[in-house]
Tab-separated table of C-alpha atoms and ligand atoms in Angstrom:
chain	number	residue	atom	x	y	z
A	20	UNK	CA	26.173	3.139	1.051
A	21	UNK	CA	29.020	0.858	-0.041
A	22	UNK	CA	31.705	3.216	-1.378
A	23	UNK	CA	31.808	6.229	-3.679
A	24	UNK	CA	28.557	7.789	-4.826
A	25	UNK	CA	25.224	6.185	-3.866
A	26	UNK	CA	23.453	3.961	-6.389
A	27	UNK	CA	19.776	3.372	-7.062
A	28	UNK	CA	18.433	0.603	-9.291
A	29	UNK	CA	15.018	1.435	-10.763
A	30	UNK	CA	12.976	-1.511	-11.985
A	31	UNK	CA	9.874	-0.333	-13.818
A	32	UNK	CA	6.815	-1.725	-15.571
A	33	UNK	CA	5.058	0.522	-18.068
A	34	UNK	CA	2.330	-0.517	-20.497
A	35	UNK	CA	1.810	2.687	-22.487
A	36	UNK	CA	5.064	4.506	-21.780
A	37	UNK	CA	4.098	7.036	-19.133
A	38	UNK	CA	5.681	5.232	-16.174
A	39	UNK	CA	8.840	5.047	-18.281
A	40	UNK	CA	8.651	8.824	-18.765
A	41	UNK	CA	8.297	9.292	-14.989
A	42	UNK	CA	11.283	7.065	-14.125
A	43	UNK	CA	13.351	8.762	-16.862
A	44	UNK	CA	12.559	12.092	-15.186
A	45	UNK	CA	13.450	10.657	-11.756
A	46	UNK	CA	16.733	9.335	-13.164
A	47	UNK	CA	17.553	12.781	-14.550
A	48	UNK	CA	16.990	14.456	-11.173
A	49	UNK	CA	18.952	11.734	-9.350
A	50	UNK	CA	21.854	12.124	-11.786
A	51	UNK	CA	21.828	15.848	-10.986
A	52	UNK	CA	22.248	14.925	-7.315
A	53	UNK	CA	25.227	12.718	-8.129
A	54	UNK	CA	23.354	9.470	-7.561
A	55	UNK	CA	24.200	6.630	-9.948
A	56	UNK	CA	21.056	5.168	-11.528
A	57	UNK	CA	20.373	1.950	-13.406
A	58	UNK	CA	17.027	1.610	-15.205
A	59	UNK	CA	15.672	-1.891	-15.794
A	60	UNK	CA	12.532	-2.511	-17.870
A	61	UNK	CA	10.508	-5.308	-16.266
A	62	UNK	CA	8.374	-5.659	-19.405
A	63	UNK	CA	11.401	-6.529	-21.546
A	64	UNK	CA	10.822	-10.253	-21.167
A	65	UNK	CA	13.455	-11.968	-19.092
A	66	UNK	CA	13.239	-11.969	-15.322
A	67	UNK	CA	16.082	-9.551	-14.505
A	68	UNK	CA	18.805	-10.105	-11.925
A	69	UNK	CA	18.539	-8.141	-8.693
A	70	UNK	CA	21.325	-5.560	-8.510
A	71	UNK	CA	23.366	-6.570	-5.430
A	72	UNK	CA	25.351	-3.308	-5.432
A	73	UNK	CA	22.411	-0.901	-5.270
A	74	UNK	CA	21.961	1.099	-2.067
A	75	UNK	CA	18.269	1.387	-2.839
A	76	UNK	CA	15.955	-0.451	-5.217
A	77	UNK	CA	12.874	1.319	-6.565
A	78	UNK	CA	10.047	-0.697	-8.110
A	79	UNK	CA	7.743	1.512	-10.215
A	80	UNK	CA	4.594	0.226	-11.881
A	81	UNK	CA	1.519	1.439	-13.716
A	82	UNK	CA	-1.954	0.221	-12.835
A	83	UNK	CA	-4.413	-1.375	-15.224
A	84	UNK	CA	-7.865	-2.358	-14.063
A	85	UNK	CA	-7.083	-2.161	-10.384
A	86	UNK	CA	-3.782	-4.049	-10.404
A	87	UNK	CA	-0.186	-3.033	-10.834
A	88	UNK	CA	1.344	-4.681	-13.895
A	89	UNK	CA	2.067	-8.311	-13.062
A	90	UNK	CA	5.750	-8.135	-14.054
A	91	UNK	CA	6.244	-5.616	-11.214
A	92	UNK	CA	4.218	-7.633	-8.720
A	93	UNK	CA	6.240	-10.754	-9.490
A	94	UNK	CA	9.504	-8.839	-9.278
A	95	UNK	CA	8.626	-7.244	-5.939
A	96	UNK	CA	7.856	-10.690	-4.486
A	97	UNK	CA	11.296	-11.923	-5.596
A	98	UNK	CA	12.968	-8.767	-4.360
A	99	UNK	CA	11.503	-9.057	-0.868
A	100	UNK	CA	13.028	-12.493	-0.483
A	101	UNK	CA	16.513	-11.120	-1.203
A	102	UNK	CA	16.652	-7.514	-0.030
A	103	UNK	CA	15.615	-5.979	3.318
A	104	UNK	CA	12.535	-3.743	3.226
A	105	UNK	CA	14.671	-0.774	4.315
A	106	UNK	CA	16.391	-0.833	0.910
A	107	UNK	CA	13.178	-1.050	-1.116
A	108	UNK	CA	11.025	1.822	-2.424
A	109	UNK	CA	7.749	1.465	-4.322
A	110	UNK	CA	6.121	3.845	-6.802
A	111	UNK	CA	2.613	3.448	-8.176
A	112	UNK	CA	1.415	5.270	-11.299
A	113	UNK	CA	-2.347	5.588	-11.660
A	114	UNK	CA	-5.126	8.045	-12.382
A	115	UNK	CA	-6.565	8.012	-8.877
A	116	UNK	CA	-3.436	9.871	-7.736
A	117	UNK	CA	-4.622	12.935	-9.694
A	118	UNK	CA	-6.846	13.698	-6.689
A	119	UNK	CA	-5.615	15.519	-3.575
A	120	UNK	CA	-4.499	13.225	-0.752
A	121	UNK	CA	-4.094	10.156	-3.007
A	122	UNK	CA	-0.302	10.226	-3.320
A	123	UNK	CA	0.463	8.169	-0.216
A	124	UNK	CA	-0.100	4.532	0.740
A	125	UNK	CA	-2.625	5.718	3.323
A	126	UNK	CA	-4.556	7.741	0.750
A	127	UNK	CA	-4.166	5.585	-2.354
A	128	UNK	CA	-6.090	2.332	-2.215
A	129	UNK	CA	-4.107	0.628	-5.021
A	130	UNK	CA	-0.760	1.307	-3.409
A	131	UNK	CA	-2.041	0.432	0.051
A	132	UNK	CA	-3.458	-2.893	-1.169
A	133	UNK	CA	-0.296	-3.804	-3.069
A	134	UNK	CA	1.882	-3.249	-0.006
A	135	UNK	CA	-0.615	-5.005	2.258
A	136	UNK	CA	-0.834	-8.074	0.005
A	137	UNK	CA	2.959	-8.158	-0.258
A	138	UNK	CA	3.306	-7.681	3.516
A	139	UNK	CA	5.888	-4.977	2.840
A	140	UNK	CA	6.799	-1.780	4.683
A	141	UNK	CA	9.234	-0.175	2.245
A	142	UNK	CA	11.619	2.667	3.023
A	143	UNK	CA	9.462	4.892	0.805
A	144	UNK	CA	6.236	4.501	-1.113
A	145	UNK	CA	4.338	6.990	-3.244
A	146	UNK	CA	1.668	7.247	-5.896
A	147	UNK	CA	2.087	9.566	-8.861
A	148	UNK	CA	-0.698	10.560	-11.241
A	149	UNK	CA	-0.440	9.097	-14.730
A	150	UNK	CA	-1.708	10.046	-18.165
A	151	UNK	CA	-5.183	9.860	-19.607
A	152	UNK	CA	-5.107	9.341	-23.370
A	153	UNK	CA	-8.491	8.271	-24.753
A	154	UNK	CA	-7.496	8.472	-28.459
A	155	UNK	CA	-4.694	5.952	-27.817
A	156	UNK	CA	-6.968	3.388	-26.150
A	157	UNK	CA	-8.680	0.463	-27.836
A	158	UNK	CA	-12.483	0.676	-27.959
A	159	UNK	CA	-13.044	-1.561	-24.927
A	160	UNK	CA	-10.419	0.185	-22.791
A	161	UNK	CA	-11.786	3.612	-23.743
A	162	UNK	CA	-15.312	2.575	-22.683
A	163	UNK	CA	-14.032	1.187	-19.395
A	164	UNK	CA	-11.895	4.230	-18.549
A	165	UNK	CA	-14.762	6.551	-19.495
A	166	UNK	CA	-16.963	4.626	-17.059
A	167	UNK	CA	-14.322	4.874	-14.302
A	168	UNK	CA	-13.889	8.602	-15.015
A	169	UNK	CA	-17.641	9.148	-14.991
A	170	UNK	CA	-17.859	7.588	-11.523
A	171	UNK	CA	-14.840	9.494	-10.203
A	172	UNK	CA	-15.765	12.882	-11.675
A	173	UNK	CA	-13.056	12.957	-14.369
A	174	UNK	CA	-13.284	13.887	-18.075
A	175	UNK	CA	-15.213	11.533	-20.370
A	176	UNK	CA	-14.799	13.317	-23.733
A	177	UNK	CA	-13.177	10.708	-25.998
A	178	UNK	CA	-10.724	13.244	-27.442
A	179	UNK	CA	-9.186	14.038	-24.021
A	180	UNK	CA	-5.441	13.677	-23.516
A	181	UNK	CA	-4.215	14.894	-20.107
A	182	UNK	CA	-0.919	14.305	-18.358
A	183	UNK	CA	-1.927	14.562	-14.703
A	184	UNK	CA	1.593	13.955	-13.408
A	185	UNK	CA	2.816	16.486	-10.880
A	186	UNK	CA	6.421	16.883	-12.038
A	187	UNK	CA	7.310	18.877	-8.920
A	188	UNK	CA	6.243	15.814	-6.896
A	189	UNK	CA	8.532	13.660	-9.065
A	190	UNK	CA	11.437	16.021	-8.391
A	191	UNK	CA	10.697	15.978	-4.652
A	192	UNK	CA	10.626	12.168	-4.738
A	193	UNK	CA	14.055	12.167	-6.368
A	194	UNK	CA	15.319	14.178	-3.387
A	195	UNK	CA	13.821	11.709	-0.914
A	196	UNK	CA	15.220	8.713	-2.818
A	197	UNK	CA	18.681	10.294	-2.970
A	198	UNK	CA	18.632	10.917	0.787
A	199	UNK	CA	17.602	7.307	1.445
A	200	UNK	CA	20.322	5.919	-0.835
A	201	UNK	CA	22.931	7.987	1.009
A	202	UNK	CA	21.891	6.579	4.370
A	203	UNK	CA	21.069	3.066	3.169
A	204	UNK	CA	21.406	0.324	5.846
X	1	LIG	C1	-6.696	-0.176	-19.828
X	1	LIG	C2	-6.349	0.751	-18.706
X	1	LIG	C3	-6.785	0.485	-17.419
X	1	LIG	C4	-6.471	1.372	-16.367
X	1	LIG	N1	-6.935	1.100	-15.115
X	1	LIG	C5	-6.734	1.998	-14.123
X	1	LIG	C6	-7.285	1.786	-12.829
X	1	LIG	O1	-7.901	0.764	-12.542
X	1	LIG	N2	-7.090	2.760	-11.896
X	1	LIG	C7	-6.386	3.916	-12.160
X	1	LIG	O2	-6.263	4.762	-11.263
X	1	LIG	N3	-5.811	4.118	-13.356
X	1	LIG	C8	-5.992	3.199	-14.352
X	1	LIG	N4	-5.452	3.402	-15.582
X	1	LIG	C9	-4.608	4.593	-15.801
X	1	LIG	C10	-3.127	4.236	-15.933
X	1	LIG	O3	-2.623	3.746	-14.721
X	1	LIG	C11	-2.383	5.493	-16.372
X	1	LIG	O4	-2.869	5.842	-17.653
X	1	LIG	C12	-0.895	5.351	-16.409
X	1	LIG	O5	-0.331	6.600	-16.790
X	1	LIG	C13	-0.452	4.259	-17.374
X	1	LIG	O6	0.933	4.126	-17.283
X	1	LIG	P1	1.793	3.500	-18.458
X	1	LIG	O7	1.714	4.448	-19.629
X	1	LIG	O8	3.170	3.410	-17.907
X	1	LIG	O9	1.214	2.145	-18.782
X	1	LIG	C14	-5.724	2.545	-16.635
X	1	LIG	C15	-5.287	2.808	-17.943
X	1	LIG	C16	-5.595	1.931	-18.962
X	1	LIG	C17	-5.133	2.252	-20.369
């Protein structure tokens, strides 16, 4: 920690808005713990500057068709070149994380693969369950997600809207992130 209260910069990539909702919730909990938070939308177009003052940098991204959104993958690659792994945290938002044991890099194949491909051992990594919203999907996406859900034992009724996110997990993550920012190398 540099001086004063710890600071966390959260760079996020959200396609349909749910990852944004999760990082907003994280930011609220971190604010309550007297951690300064900056939120940066990686989908906003420009390639954003890396916050040199942050004690910890969190990269949060949703998954579509097996891959985290490319804006987040590109940003993480840039980040690794500039910031030590001990000051980086990674959060994956996907539907696989709705299942028990799939909230860690060991248990969540998407998160594990992302970190493996990046060759990164971050200070913290976690997967959080996202939102299923069939009525909001285009025809093709709805068919594809129904097929994925059929295989993985999830709901296939086209009217289903379920927020699988475990908000207590999000609050607990805020606690872990705050602790890391306070002891940042
Ligand atoms: C087109 C599409 C493809 C998706 N592909 C996957 C996937 O491969 N694996 C998975 O676990 N979740 C998948 N999801 C679920 C999303 O990761 C989840 O809905 C998440 O909450 C989306 O976050 P966002 O609203 O920030 O974009 C997919 C969702 C959509 C709409």
